[in-house]
Each structure stands twice: as C-alpha cells, then as structure tokens.
mmCIF file of C-alpha atoms and ligand atoms in Angstrom:
data_model
loop_
_atom_site.group_PDB
_atom_site.id
_atom_site.type_symbol
_atom_site.label_atom_id
_atom_site.label_comp_id
_atom_site.label_asym_id
_atom_site.label_seq_id
_atom_site.Cartn_x
_atom_site.Cartn_y
_atom_site.Cartn_z
ATOM 1 C CA MET V 1 44.021 1.075 49.872
ATOM 2 C CA PHE V 2 45.560 4.052 48.903
ATOM 3 C CA ALA V 3 43.154 6.230 46.512
ATOM 4 C CA ASP V 4 43.665 5.385 42.618
ATOM 5 C CA ARG V 5 46.557 7.666 41.053
ATOM 6 C CA VAL V 6 47.920 7.284 37.583
ATOM 7 C CA LEU V 7 51.117 7.382 36.758
ATOM 8 C CA SER V 8 52.774 6.998 32.887
ATOM 9 C CA GLY V 9 55.955 8.309 31.344
ATOM 10 C CA MET V 10 57.593 8.569 28.311
ATOM 11 C CA ARG V 11 61.060 8.616 26.786
ATOM 12 C CA PRO V 12 61.875 12.136 25.339
ATOM 13 C CA THR V 13 62.032 10.698 21.802
ATOM 14 C CA GLY V 14 61.518 13.678 20.350
ATOM 15 C CA SER V 15 58.257 15.186 18.324
ATOM 16 C CA LEU V 16 55.304 13.029 18.563
ATOM 17 C CA HIS V 17 52.975 11.584 15.769
ATOM 18 C CA LEU V 18 49.586 10.598 14.814
ATOM 19 C CA GLY V 19 50.422 7.280 16.057
ATOM 20 C CA HIS V 20 51.488 8.664 20.007
ATOM 21 C CA TYR V 21 48.145 10.872 19.637
ATOM 22 C CA HIS V 22 46.131 8.092 18.816
ATOM 23 C CA GLY V 23 47.791 5.265 20.792
ATOM 24 C CA VAL V 24 48.784 6.585 24.322
ATOM 25 C CA LEU V 25 47.872 10.552 24.123
ATOM 26 C CA LYS V 26 44.030 10.289 23.778
ATOM 27 C CA ASN V 27 43.868 8.070 26.679
ATOM 28 C CA TRP V 28 45.807 9.947 28.750
ATOM 29 C CA VAL V 29 42.962 12.861 27.989
ATOM 30 C CA LYS V 30 40.599 10.557 29.090
ATOM 31 C CA LEU V 31 42.206 9.266 32.183
ATOM 32 C CA GLN V 32 42.701 12.905 33.513
ATOM 33 C CA GLN V 33 39.305 13.190 33.380
ATOM 34 C CA GLN V 34 38.700 10.695 36.053
ATOM 35 C CA TYR V 35 41.568 9.875 38.150
ATOM 36 C CA GLU V 36 44.292 11.775 39.642
ATOM 37 C CA CYS V 37 46.911 11.235 37.328
ATOM 38 C CA LEU V 38 51.084 12.390 36.669
ATOM 39 C CA PHE V 39 52.983 12.398 33.584
ATOM 40 C CA PHE V 40 56.472 12.456 32.994
ATOM 41 C CA VAL V 41 59.223 12.649 30.813
ATOM 42 C CA ALA V 42 61.336 9.481 31.441
ATOM 43 C CA ASP V 43 64.911 11.918 30.203
ATOM 44 C CA TRP V 44 66.779 9.170 32.412
ATOM 45 C CA HIS V 45 65.343 6.127 30.774
ATOM 46 C CA ALA V 46 66.516 7.970 26.972
ATOM 47 C CA LEU V 47 70.084 8.005 28.416
ATOM 48 C CA THR V 48 70.359 4.195 29.320
ATOM 49 C CA THR V 49 70.216 3.932 25.378
ATOM 50 C CA HIS V 50 71.522 7.351 24.229
ATOM 51 C CA TYR V 51 73.883 7.915 26.786
ATOM 52 C CA ASP V 52 76.651 8.537 23.965
ATOM 53 C CA SER V 53 74.365 11.338 22.249
ATOM 54 C CA PRO V 54 72.979 13.579 25.006
ATOM 55 C CA GLU V 55 72.870 16.821 23.071
ATOM 56 C CA ILE V 56 69.660 15.587 21.525
ATOM 57 C CA ILE V 57 67.394 15.485 25.303
ATOM 58 C CA GLU V 58 67.049 18.431 26.040
ATOM 59 C CA GLN V 59 65.131 19.736 22.726
ATOM 60 C CA ASN V 60 63.672 16.104 22.551
ATOM 61 C CA VAL V 61 62.060 16.813 26.248
ATOM 62 C CA TRP V 62 60.493 20.137 25.293
ATOM 63 C CA ASP V 63 59.622 18.897 22.231
ATOM 64 C CA MET V 64 57.220 15.860 23.854
ATOM 65 C CA VAL V 65 55.566 18.360 26.409
ATOM 66 C CA ILE V 66 54.877 21.117 23.893
ATOM 67 C CA ASP V 67 53.117 18.367 22.060
ATOM 68 C CA TRP V 68 50.964 16.656 25.086
ATOM 69 C CA LEU V 69 49.989 20.061 26.112
ATOM 70 C CA ALA V 70 48.921 20.374 21.935
ATOM 71 C CA ALA V 71 47.207 17.139 22.250
ATOM 72 C CA GLY V 72 44.829 18.449 24.996
ATOM 73 C CA VAL V 73 47.007 17.051 28.359
ATOM 74 C CA ASP V 74 46.036 19.537 30.729
ATOM 75 C CA PRO V 75 47.982 20.849 33.567
ATOM 76 C CA SER V 76 45.332 21.759 35.673
ATOM 77 C CA GLN V 77 44.080 18.380 35.338
ATOM 78 C CA ALA V 78 47.131 16.284 35.131
ATOM 79 C CA THR V 79 50.823 16.847 36.652
ATOM 80 C CA LEU V 80 53.177 17.079 34.429
ATOM 81 C CA PHE V 81 57.267 16.907 35.616
ATOM 82 C CA ILE V 82 60.367 15.496 34.259
ATOM 83 C CA GLN V 83 62.326 12.968 35.790
ATOM 84 C CA SER V 84 64.967 14.037 36.445
ATOM 85 C CA LYS V 85 64.313 17.150 37.889
ATOM 86 C CA VAL V 86 62.751 14.863 40.533
ATOM 87 C CA PRO V 87 66.190 13.093 42.408
ATOM 88 C CA ALA V 88 63.726 11.236 44.691
ATOM 89 C CA HIS V 89 63.615 8.341 41.999
ATOM 90 C CA ALA V 90 67.312 8.443 42.044
ATOM 91 C CA GLU V 91 67.625 7.911 45.428
ATOM 92 C CA LEU V 92 64.412 4.991 45.768
ATOM 93 C CA TYR V 93 66.163 3.238 42.373
ATOM 94 C CA LEU V 94 69.447 2.947 44.808
ATOM 95 C CA LEU V 95 67.843 2.124 47.704
ATOM 96 C CA LEU V 96 65.438 -0.671 45.609
ATOM 97 C CA SER V 97 68.821 -1.670 43.963
ATOM 98 C CA MET V 98 70.465 -3.433 47.807
ATOM 99 C CA MET V 99 67.328 -5.700 47.542
ATOM 100 C CA THR V 100 66.782 -6.607 43.836
ATOM 101 C CA PRO V 101 68.280 -10.110 42.586
ATOM 102 C CA LEU V 102 70.614 -9.932 39.585
ATOM 103 C CA GLY V 103 68.573 -12.803 38.343
ATOM 104 C CA TRP V 104 65.414 -11.251 38.152
ATOM 105 C CA LEU V 105 66.755 -8.255 35.981
ATOM 106 C CA GLU V 106 68.672 -10.403 33.749
ATOM 107 C CA ARG V 107 65.561 -12.127 33.146
ATOM 108 C CA VAL V 108 63.262 -9.264 32.257
ATOM 109 C CA PRO V 109 62.571 -10.145 28.472
ATOM 110 C CA THR V 110 63.057 -6.940 26.814
ATOM 111 C CA TYR V 111 66.419 -6.843 28.124
ATOM 112 C CA LYS V 112 68.381 -9.241 25.914
ATOM 113 C CA ASP V 113 65.595 -8.354 23.689
ATOM 114 C CA GLN V 114 66.858 -4.548 23.083
ATOM 115 C CA GLN V 115 70.077 -5.870 23.284
ATOM 116 C CA GLU V 116 69.707 -7.976 20.394
ATOM 117 C CA LYS V 117 67.843 -5.586 18.439
ATOM 118 C CA LEU V 118 69.861 -2.546 19.015
ATOM 119 C CA THR V 119 73.169 -4.040 17.953
ATOM 120 C CA GLU V 120 74.587 -0.799 16.795
ATOM 121 C CA LYS V 121 74.960 0.084 20.710
ATOM 122 C CA ASP V 122 76.782 -0.948 23.405
ATOM 123 C CA LEU V 123 74.224 -1.798 26.031
ATOM 124 C CA SER V 124 76.018 -4.117 28.159
ATOM 125 C CA THR V 125 75.862 -1.855 30.957
ATOM 126 C CA TYR V 126 74.760 -1.101 34.556
ATOM 127 C CA GLY V 127 72.456 1.716 33.673
ATOM 128 C CA PHE V 128 70.530 -0.170 30.789
ATOM 129 C CA LEU V 129 70.397 -3.502 33.346
ATOM 130 C CA GLY V 130 69.192 -1.719 35.962
ATOM 131 C CA TYR V 131 66.257 0.394 33.461
ATOM 132 C CA PRO V 132 62.958 -1.938 34.478
ATOM 133 C CA LEU V 133 64.286 -0.603 37.983
ATOM 134 C CA LEU V 134 64.813 2.564 37.445
ATOM 135 C CA GLN V 135 61.005 2.246 36.041
ATOM 136 C CA SER V 136 59.973 0.431 39.033
ATOM 137 C CA ALA V 137 61.232 3.550 41.434
ATOM 138 C CA ASP V 138 59.110 5.939 39.106
ATOM 139 C CA ILE V 139 56.086 3.883 39.713
ATOM 140 C CA LEU V 140 55.955 3.005 43.357
ATOM 141 C CA ILE V 141 57.579 6.359 44.634
ATOM 142 C CA TYR V 142 54.190 7.802 43.875
ATOM 143 C CA ARG V 143 52.605 4.645 44.923
ATOM 144 C CA ALA V 144 50.805 4.430 41.781
ATOM 145 C CA ASN V 145 47.940 2.445 41.284
ATOM 146 C CA LEU V 146 47.302 2.623 37.810
ATOM 147 C CA VAL V 147 49.806 2.682 35.155
ATOM 148 C CA PRO V 148 48.918 2.970 31.546
ATOM 149 C CA VAL V 149 50.923 1.164 29.271
ATOM 150 C CA GLY V 150 51.287 -0.720 25.953
ATOM 151 C CA GLU V 151 51.684 -4.321 26.014
ATOM 152 C CA ASP V 152 55.536 -4.216 25.584
ATOM 153 C CA GLN V 153 56.224 -2.640 28.646
ATOM 154 C CA ALA V 154 53.911 -5.992 30.664
ATOM 155 C CA PRO V 155 56.798 -7.603 31.554
ATOM 156 C CA HIS V 156 58.031 -4.502 33.661
ATOM 157 C CA LEU V 157 54.994 -3.987 35.631
ATOM 158 C CA GLU V 158 54.947 -7.585 36.448
ATOM 159 C CA PHE V 159 58.527 -6.737 37.583
ATOM 160 C CA THR V 160 57.795 -3.574 39.319
ATOM 161 C CA ARG V 161 54.793 -5.785 41.434
ATOM 162 C CA GLU V 162 57.855 -8.393 42.380
ATOM 163 C CA ILE V 163 59.906 -5.555 43.803
ATOM 164 C CA SER V 164 56.879 -3.888 45.521
ATOM 165 C CA ARG V 165 55.914 -7.249 47.419
ATOM 166 C CA ARG V 166 59.422 -8.087 48.272
ATOM 167 C CA PHE V 167 60.035 -4.629 49.588
ATOM 168 C CA ASN V 168 56.723 -5.305 51.635
ATOM 169 C CA HIS V 169 57.870 -8.554 52.966
ATOM 170 C CA LEU V 170 61.477 -7.186 53.823
ATOM 171 C CA TYR V 171 60.531 -4.136 55.644
ATOM 172 C CA GLY V 172 56.902 -3.924 56.028
ATOM 173 C CA LYS V 173 57.963 -5.698 59.545
ATOM 174 C CA GLU V 174 57.398 -3.169 62.428
ATOM 175 C CA ALA V 175 58.073 -3.878 65.805
ATOM 176 C CA GLY V 176 54.390 -5.600 66.953
ATOM 177 C CA PHE V 177 53.086 -5.921 64.254
ATOM 178 C CA GLU V 178 50.504 -8.839 64.807
ATOM 179 C CA GLU V 179 49.405 -7.280 68.334
ATOM 180 C CA LYS V 180 48.859 -3.707 66.435
ATOM 181 C CA ALA V 181 46.969 -5.823 63.955
ATOM 182 C CA GLU V 182 44.649 -7.664 66.014
ATOM 183 C CA GLN V 183 43.875 -4.349 67.752
ATOM 184 C CA ALA V 184 43.291 -2.697 64.417
ATOM 185 C CA ILE V 185 40.773 -5.274 63.564
ATOM 186 C CA LYS V 186 39.050 -4.966 66.820
ATOM 187 C CA LYS V 187 37.886 -1.473 65.939
ATOM 188 C CA LEU V 188 36.225 -2.405 63.375
ATOM 189 C CA GLY V 189 33.466 -3.180 65.104
ATOM 190 C CA SER V 190 32.276 -6.779 66.231
ATOM 191 C CA LYS V 191 30.321 -7.910 62.896
ATOM 192 C CA LYS V 192 32.952 -6.198 60.416
ATOM 193 C CA SER V 193 36.194 -7.850 62.874
ATOM 194 C CA LYS V 194 34.611 -11.532 62.637
ATOM 195 C CA LEU V 195 33.951 -10.702 58.859
ATOM 196 C CA TYR V 196 37.252 -9.842 58.411
ATOM 197 C CA THR V 197 38.997 -12.240 60.251
ATOM 198 C CA GLU V 198 36.764 -15.128 58.828
ATOM 199 C CA LEU V 199 37.659 -14.039 55.014
ATOM 200 C CA ARG V 200 41.678 -13.613 56.236
ATOM 201 C CA ASN V 201 41.474 -17.190 57.134
ATOM 202 C CA LEU V 202 39.301 -18.462 53.841
ATOM 203 C CA TYR V 203 42.516 -16.888 51.800
ATOM 204 C CA GLN V 204 45.492 -18.296 53.978
ATOM 205 C CA GLU V 205 44.140 -21.110 54.771
ATOM 206 C CA GLN V 206 43.013 -22.000 50.860
ATOM 207 C CA GLY V 207 44.352 -19.581 49.006
ATOM 208 C CA ASP V 208 40.411 -18.384 47.808
ATOM 209 C CA GLU V 209 40.928 -14.930 46.088
ATOM 210 C CA SER V 210 37.432 -13.765 46.169
ATOM 211 C CA ALA V 211 37.659 -14.066 50.132
ATOM 212 C CA LEU V 212 40.986 -11.897 49.938
ATOM 213 C CA GLU V 213 38.649 -9.399 47.338
ATOM 214 C CA GLU V 214 36.204 -9.155 49.410
ATOM 215 C CA ALA V 215 37.928 -8.492 52.794
ATOM 216 C CA ARG V 216 40.010 -5.560 50.739
ATOM 217 C CA SER V 217 37.030 -4.105 49.675
ATOM 218 C CA LEU V 218 35.370 -4.751 53.575
ATOM 219 C CA LEU V 219 38.167 -2.363 54.353
ATOM 220 C CA ASN V 220 37.652 0.261 51.330
ATOM 221 C CA GLU V 221 34.828 0.957 52.587
ATOM 222 C CA GLN V 222 36.202 2.159 56.266
ATOM 223 C CA GLN V 223 35.988 5.605 56.785
ATOM 224 C CA ASN V 224 37.021 6.209 60.381
ATOM 225 C CA LEU V 225 40.243 3.828 60.191
ATOM 226 C CA SER V 226 43.474 5.755 60.801
ATOM 227 C CA LEU V 227 46.530 5.118 57.573
ATOM 228 C CA GLY V 228 48.581 3.516 59.784
ATOM 229 C CA ASP V 229 45.980 0.991 60.663
ATOM 230 C CA ARG V 230 44.556 0.956 57.255
ATOM 231 C CA GLU V 231 48.072 -0.326 56.356
ATOM 232 C CA ARG V 232 48.399 -2.874 58.897
ATOM 233 C CA LEU V 233 45.150 -4.875 57.842
ATOM 234 C CA PHE V 234 45.367 -4.490 54.131
ATOM 235 C CA GLY V 235 49.233 -6.182 55.261
ATOM 236 C CA TYR V 236 47.625 -8.082 57.613
ATOM 237 C CA LEU V 237 45.291 -10.053 55.184
ATOM 238 C CA GLU V 238 48.292 -11.126 52.784
ATOM 239 C CA GLY V 239 49.952 -12.389 55.680
ATOM 240 C CA GLY V 240 52.719 -10.029 55.248
ATOM 241 C CA GLY V 241 53.823 -7.306 57.451
ATOM 242 C CA LYS V 242 52.970 -3.821 56.866
ATOM 243 C CA MET V 243 52.079 -2.619 52.866
ATOM 244 C CA ILE V 244 54.582 0.698 52.586
ATOM 245 C CA LEU V 245 54.877 0.187 48.589
ATOM 246 C CA THR V 246 51.514 -0.416 46.300
ATOM 247 C CA GLU V 247 51.269 -2.994 44.102
ATOM 248 C CA PRO V 248 50.391 -1.346 40.446
ATOM 249 C CA GLU V 249 48.039 -2.821 37.928
ATOM 250 C CA THR V 250 48.613 -2.362 34.250
ATOM 251 C CA LEU V 251 46.229 -0.437 32.821
ATOM 252 C CA LEU V 252 46.647 -1.394 29.042
ATOM 253 C CA THR V 253 46.048 1.280 26.746
ATOM 254 C CA GLU V 254 43.145 -0.073 24.099
ATOM 255 C CA THR V 255 45.145 -1.180 21.053
ATOM 256 C CA SER V 256 44.115 1.501 18.818
ATOM 257 C CA LYS V 257 46.798 0.589 16.608
ATOM 258 C CA MET V 258 47.088 3.694 14.356
ATOM 259 C CA PRO V 259 48.361 2.690 10.807
ATOM 260 C CA GLY V 260 51.457 4.292 9.096
ATOM 261 C CA LEU V 261 50.967 5.632 5.561
ATOM 262 C CA ASP V 262 52.543 2.528 4.656
ATOM 263 C CA GLY V 263 50.168 -0.007 6.588
ATOM 264 C CA GLN V 264 52.671 -1.036 9.162
ATOM 265 C CA LYS V 265 52.056 0.822 12.617
ATOM 266 C CA MET V 266 52.727 4.283 12.211
ATOM 267 C CA SER V 267 56.323 4.553 13.670
ATOM 268 C CA LYS V 268 59.427 6.401 13.405
ATOM 269 C CA SER V 269 61.688 3.514 12.805
ATOM 270 C CA TYR V 270 59.159 2.607 9.374
ATOM 271 C CA ASN V 271 59.670 6.061 8.088
ATOM 272 C CA ASN V 272 55.918 6.089 7.885
ATOM 273 C CA THR V 273 54.485 8.790 9.856
ATOM 274 C CA ILE V 274 52.397 11.913 10.157
ATOM 275 C CA SER V 275 54.080 14.525 12.887
ATOM 276 C CA LEU V 276 51.789 16.918 15.048
ATOM 277 C CA ARG V 277 54.043 19.554 13.788
ATOM 278 C CA GLU V 278 53.683 17.992 10.074
ATOM 279 C CA ASP V 279 52.709 21.236 7.624
ATOM 280 C CA PRO V 280 48.907 20.432 5.889
ATOM 281 C CA GLU V 281 51.214 20.579 2.444
ATOM 282 C CA SER V 282 53.160 18.080 3.375
ATOM 283 C CA ILE V 283 50.345 15.895 4.772
ATOM 284 C CA ARG V 284 48.445 16.036 1.533
ATOM 285 C CA LYS V 285 51.347 15.127 -0.363
ATOM 286 C CA LYS V 286 51.790 12.202 1.975
ATOM 287 C CA VAL V 287 48.320 10.943 1.733
ATOM 288 C CA ARG V 288 48.697 11.301 -2.179
ATOM 289 C CA THR V 289 51.737 9.407 -2.688
ATOM 290 C CA MET V 290 50.533 6.726 -0.165
ATOM 291 C CA PRO V 291 50.594 2.938 -2.163
ATOM 292 C CA THR V 292 47.106 1.708 -2.671
ATOM 293 C CA ASP V 293 45.837 -1.788 -3.673
ATOM 294 C CA PRO V 294 48.639 -2.989 -6.536
ATOM 295 C CA ALA V 295 45.667 -4.468 -8.567
ATOM 296 C CA ARG V 296 44.654 -0.615 -9.228
ATOM 297 C CA VAL V 297 46.580 0.138 -11.768
ATOM 298 C CA ARG V 298 44.117 2.336 -13.914
ATOM 299 C CA ARG V 299 41.672 3.748 -12.683
ATOM 300 C CA SER V 300 38.988 1.083 -14.007
ATOM 301 C CA ASP V 301 40.809 -1.556 -12.587
ATOM 302 C CA PRO V 302 38.172 -2.579 -9.601
ATOM 303 C CA GLY V 303 40.163 -3.226 -6.191
ATOM 304 C CA ASP V 304 40.142 -5.008 -2.949
ATOM 305 C CA PRO V 305 40.155 -1.953 0.039
ATOM 306 C CA ASN V 306 41.381 -4.673 2.299
ATOM 307 C CA ARG V 307 45.066 -4.737 0.587
ATOM 308 C CA CYS V 308 45.283 -1.241 0.733
ATOM 309 C CA PRO V 309 46.483 1.187 3.615
ATOM 310 C CA VAL V 310 44.377 3.780 2.953
ATOM 311 C CA TRP V 311 41.036 1.962 4.110
ATOM 312 C CA GLN V 312 42.953 1.041 7.226
ATOM 313 C CA LEU V 313 42.726 5.191 7.408
ATOM 314 C CA HIS V 314 39.302 4.662 6.547
ATOM 315 C CA LEU V 315 38.931 2.718 9.477
ATOM 316 C CA VAL V 316 40.180 5.245 12.191
ATOM 317 C CA TYR V 317 38.632 8.565 10.887
ATOM 318 C CA SER V 318 35.299 7.448 8.505
ATOM 319 C CA ASP V 319 32.189 6.958 9.281
ATOM 320 C CA GLU V 320 30.595 3.839 7.960
ATOM 321 C CA ASN V 321 28.559 6.268 5.162
ATOM 322 C CA ILE V 322 31.837 6.920 3.702
ATOM 323 C CA GLN V 323 33.295 3.996 4.365
ATOM 324 C CA ASP V 324 30.516 1.946 2.229
ATOM 325 C CA TRP V 325 30.966 4.722 -0.405
ATOM 326 C CA VAL V 326 35.015 3.256 -0.283
ATOM 327 C CA GLN V 327 34.078 -0.632 -0.300
ATOM 328 C CA ARG V 328 31.287 -0.040 -3.641
ATOM 329 C CA GLY V 329 33.750 2.781 -5.596
ATOM 330 C CA CYS V 330 37.055 0.710 -5.104
ATOM 331 C CA ARG V 331 35.415 -2.940 -5.813
ATOM 332 C CA ASN V 332 33.569 -1.306 -8.998
ATOM 333 C CA ALA V 333 36.081 1.151 -9.547
ATOM 334 C CA GLU V 334 33.623 4.115 -9.623
ATOM 335 C CA ILE V 335 35.963 6.269 -7.592
ATOM 336 C CA GLY V 336 39.645 6.439 -8.046
ATOM 337 C CA CYS V 337 42.342 6.270 -5.310
ATOM 338 C CA LEU V 338 42.442 10.427 -5.319
ATOM 339 C CA ASP V 339 39.092 10.650 -4.464
ATOM 340 C CA CYS V 340 39.177 8.219 -2.050
ATOM 341 C CA LYS V 341 42.058 9.931 -0.304
ATOM 342 C CA ALA V 342 40.207 13.008 -0.372
ATOM 343 C CA PRO V 343 38.092 12.408 3.102
ATOM 344 C CA VAL V 344 41.078 11.080 4.800
ATOM 345 C CA ILE V 345 42.978 14.221 4.108
ATOM 346 C CA ASP V 346 40.501 16.342 5.389
ATOM 347 C CA MET V 347 40.081 14.290 8.386
ATOM 348 C CA ILE V 348 43.375 14.431 9.348
ATOM 349 C CA LEU V 349 43.992 17.605 8.466
ATOM 350 C CA ALA V 350 40.958 18.658 11.206
ATOM 351 C CA GLU V 351 42.047 16.425 13.347
ATOM 352 C CA GLN V 352 45.958 17.667 13.300
ATOM 353 C CA ALA V 353 45.194 21.310 12.368
ATOM 354 C CA PRO V 354 43.980 22.775 16.086
ATOM 355 C CA MET V 355 47.690 20.477 17.939
ATOM 356 C CA TYR V 356 49.404 22.524 14.911
ATOM 357 C CA GLU V 357 48.266 25.246 15.721
ATOM 358 C CA ARG V 358 48.862 25.695 20.045
ATOM 359 C CA ILE V 359 52.191 24.090 19.440
ATOM 360 C CA LYS V 360 53.047 27.255 17.425
ATOM 361 C CA GLU V 361 51.397 29.475 20.292
ATOM 362 C CA TYR V 362 53.731 27.229 22.983
ATOM 363 C CA GLU V 363 57.004 27.343 20.648
ATOM 364 C CA GLU V 364 56.472 30.972 20.308
ATOM 365 C CA ASP V 365 56.378 31.471 24.463
ATOM 366 C CA PRO V 366 58.825 28.830 25.989
ATOM 367 C CA THR V 367 57.870 30.577 29.557
ATOM 368 C CA LEU V 368 54.614 28.654 29.584
ATOM 369 C CA VAL V 369 56.078 25.337 29.482
ATOM 370 C CA ARG V 370 58.637 25.774 31.443
ATOM 371 C CA ASN V 371 56.229 27.664 34.174
ATOM 372 C CA ILE V 372 53.949 24.616 33.725
ATOM 373 C CA ILE V 373 56.911 22.067 34.833
ATOM 374 C CA ALA V 374 58.259 23.892 36.906
ATOM 375 C CA ASP V 375 54.994 23.587 38.765
ATOM 376 C CA GLY V 376 54.698 20.147 38.102
ATOM 377 C CA CYS V 377 57.858 18.999 39.312
ATOM 378 C CA GLU V 378 57.235 20.836 42.766
ATOM 379 C CA LYS V 379 54.383 18.818 43.290
ATOM 380 C CA ALA V 380 56.278 15.484 42.239
ATOM 381 C CA ASN V 381 58.815 16.424 44.614
ATOM 382 C CA LYS V 382 56.425 16.809 47.671
ATOM 383 C CA LEU V 383 54.451 13.673 46.609
ATOM 384 C CA ALA V 384 58.154 11.519 45.948
ATOM 385 C CA ASP V 385 59.328 13.430 49.717
ATOM 386 C CA GLU V 386 56.134 11.465 51.148
ATOM 387 C CA THR V 387 56.824 8.147 50.348
ATOM 388 C CA MET V 388 60.244 8.492 50.905
ATOM 389 C CA ARG V 389 59.918 9.321 54.651
ATOM 390 C CA ASP V 390 58.471 5.990 54.605
ATOM 391 C CA ILE V 391 60.626 4.021 52.756
ATOM 392 C CA ARG V 392 64.033 6.052 54.521
ATOM 393 C CA GLU V 393 62.224 4.869 58.051
ATOM 394 C CA ALA V 394 61.869 1.124 56.722
ATOM 395 C CA MET V 395 65.113 0.706 55.716
ATOM 396 C CA GLY V 396 66.722 2.095 58.801
ATOM 397 C CA LEU V 397 67.594 5.287 57.447
ATOM 398 C CA GLY V 398 64.990 6.951 59.625
ATOM 399 C CA TYR V 399 67.672 9.386 61.817
ATOM 400 C CA SER V 400 68.689 12.923 61.189
HETATM 401 N N1 LIG O 501 59.412 2.389 29.450
HETATM 402 C C1 LIG O 501 58.851 3.358 29.462
HETATM 403 C C2 LIG O 501 58.614 3.393 27.709
HETATM 404 O O1 LIG O 501 59.274 2.836 27.060
HETATM 405 C C3 LIG O 501 58.625 4.738 29.844
HETATM 406 C C4 LIG O 501 58.474 4.901 31.113
HETATM 407 C C5 LIG O 501 59.956 5.075 32.006
HETATM 408 C C6 LIG O 501 57.454 4.549 32.090
HETATM 409 N N2 LIG O 501 59.293 4.810 33.322
HETATM 410 C C7 LIG O 501 57.955 4.523 33.529
HETATM 411 C C8 LIG O 501 56.120 4.434 31.680
HETATM 412 C C9 LIG O 501 57.026 4.261 34.270
HETATM 413 C C10 LIG O 501 55.059 3.877 32.629
HETATM 414 C C11 LIG O 501 55.689 4.274 34.298
HETATM 415 O O2 LIG O 501 57.377 3.428 26.919
HETATM 416 FE FE1 SF4 O 502 42.299 1.990 -1.454
HETATM 417 FE FE2 SF4 O 502 40.655 3.833 -2.148
HETATM 418 FE FE3 SF4 O 502 42.086 3.362 -4.242
HETATM 419 FE FE4 SF4 O 502 40.711 1.190 -3.159
HETATM 420 S S1 SF4 O 502 39.801 3.040 -3.993
HETATM 421 S S2 SF4 O 502 42.456 1.040 -3.972
HETATM 422 S S3 SF4 O 502 40.864 1.920 -1.076
HETATM 423 S S4 SF4 O 502 42.953 4.164 -2.091
#
C-alpha cells in the first residue's frame, strides 16, 4: 500500500572484507538503482553485545561507512545514516515494548543461539533480549516493505511482521472504522466496489489467498483514493483496522558465498579474509600462501580442483576459458599452483584497487563522509517523524 522502500542495516564491526562486498554491498548497489533505499549503521545494535567495549564503536562506524562508499553505495541514490542519530528509533522501540509479549522475544532462535555461542560475554541483559524488537523498530519506523538480509536474519523479519500485525490489530482501529471503510468502497466505482467486496468475502470466508492478492492489486491500481482510504481498504480486506505499519518482506540476498582463503566462508572469525583496505602486496602474499589440494605435493602430481580452495575463488572470478584451463592443467599436472593462482590474484587486485583508492580519498578528507551522513540523518529523521506522528496518535499520545 505504500511505495516500495528498501531498508537494511549493518552492525559496525570494523572495516569490511570481500565477503561483505560480494555478499551484501554489491546487492545494495544494485538495489539503490531500483528502489528508494535506506542503509544505516546499527550502532545501538552493536552495543547490545559490546556494551563493555564502547571505545571501538566510533572508529568502526566511520570505517564502515567509508567502505560502503568505496564499494559503490551512492549517497545521491540511497540515504545513509546512523541509527543513534535518529532517536525516534528508540522511541518506537519503547512504545513497541509495551505490547511485545516476552515469550515472543525469548522464542527468537538467535537469542539462545548467540547466548550459547558468545559464552565469553554475559548476554543475559534486557538489551540483548530486545535486539529483535529494536530491529523491528528500525524497519517499521520507515514503513519499509523490503529488507535485504541473509538467511540468519529471517527469524527477525518474521518477528517484525508479527509485531506489525499485532500493532495494527491493537491500535489500527479508528472510531467508525467500518462505516468509513464502507464509504471508501463506494468511492471505487460500482464495478470495482462489487469486485472488492467479492474478493474480500472470498478471503475472509474461505481464506482464499489469491483473492487477497487480487484485491490488493486492485487497490494498488487506484490512483485517486486518498491515503487514509487506501489504508482503510487494505486494513478492511484482512478484517483488521487501519494499517498503520507495514509488514516487511525479506529480500533474501542471492547467496553469493564468498569463500575465504581456506575454503570456508570468508569471515573475520575464521581469520581468512581479504579486507577492502588490504594493500596489494599483502593480497598477493595471502593468495600465494593459500593451501591447495594436498595431493599436489610436487608440481608433477596431478590434483583435483574440487579439493582446493583456490578453485572456489576461480568459481567467483574466472570466466569459462580460465576455468577450463584450471581443470585441465590441474588434473594433468600441466600447471603449477602458483600459475593457477596468478589470474585470481590479478582479478582480486583489479576488483579491489578502485575501492582501495577511494578509501584513501575518503580517509584524507573526513568531512566528506561526515557531510554525507549528516544529510542522510536529516532525511531519515524526517521520514521517521512522519510515522511517529501516526504511531503516537494511535497509542493515545497525540496530544501536545
Ligand atoms: N541484525 C542485523 C544484522 O546483524 C543488523 C540490523 C539491525 C538490521 N537493524 C536492522 C538489518 C534492520 C536489517 C534491517 O545483520
Ligand atoms: Fe588448486 Fe589450481 Fe593447484 Fe589445482 S592447480 S591444486 S586448482 S591451485
């Protein structure tokens, strides 16, 4: 019912690596060309687990924004901001907490998982339990309907949809809602209002999802409905009240699993990364010392690319010709492992070099990044305030 809006956030974990680039940032760059996009630094989220080491946050925030920019995230197309500079996220988090059943939070699978994994930290805190709700506030405050995240975040999105539904159910009722909805139906014109009513009945009486879909697209095509009537008709379809918040969809990131230097997923905790800030000499060295198929002890020993992490990188970077050359050369011991690694090194360097340069430029002039973020925060604050007005009013806080 609202125009498509994409929102995603990243915790400031420090400077980024090629895994972030292939897994997340390339996707953001694509999305910013198709949709209105909001990308933000989830610095409050970082404090839920790192409340005892605040000194790392500030540096990490700026490094991360610089890396986004270097990767091609474009402030003229997308809005970039920092969570803690839009305090309304915290207000919404507080308000949502009033209606969030404790059991819903305790049941989010990441809660127990992370507590068990990060045993060196005491995560039996209120803030950590509330992590998914803070994320819901991030999303709902912009009425974002598309949220690109990895699989691990799917439970948080599901939780957010439940919160949104519960909110609309509890607070979406306005005085005289049914009458207003019926009047809005009439405004569709006789043919369409009949169709809307039929589809609504089909959905409500028989749970017919396709009727729901059809009715939604009918509404989406209406140009001259007021915003209020639109919301009423969308809400009325599903039997609830006015929809104040949207239900976000997960935009599952195409799983481009960037392999690390050891063949496992590239990740800081495996110590197998190539940073966007890695200097070229270090990249060469890292790839040259990568492990290969252990069967190739001598150059004359044939190997199997499927047992070699270098091949994983060829799958990401090389065209068919080079891949054929690797397959044949490796299996017949026609090429050495250093020969095989040379094109990978070239391609990683070619991809990373422009980012490396841009990072240096942004580092030299910190005001560039500060200004970009100041602009983005201003825009985000405006958008957030629009939703907050409706929310405060719905929750009985509309007085001044
Ligand atoms: N929890 C997300 C992560 O760990 C980061 C995040 C916070 C986020 N708020 C968000 C992602 C809102 C998408 C939308 O990756
Ligand atoms: Fe790996 Fe290439 Fe060596 Fe084969 S030739 S083992 S694919 S590095």
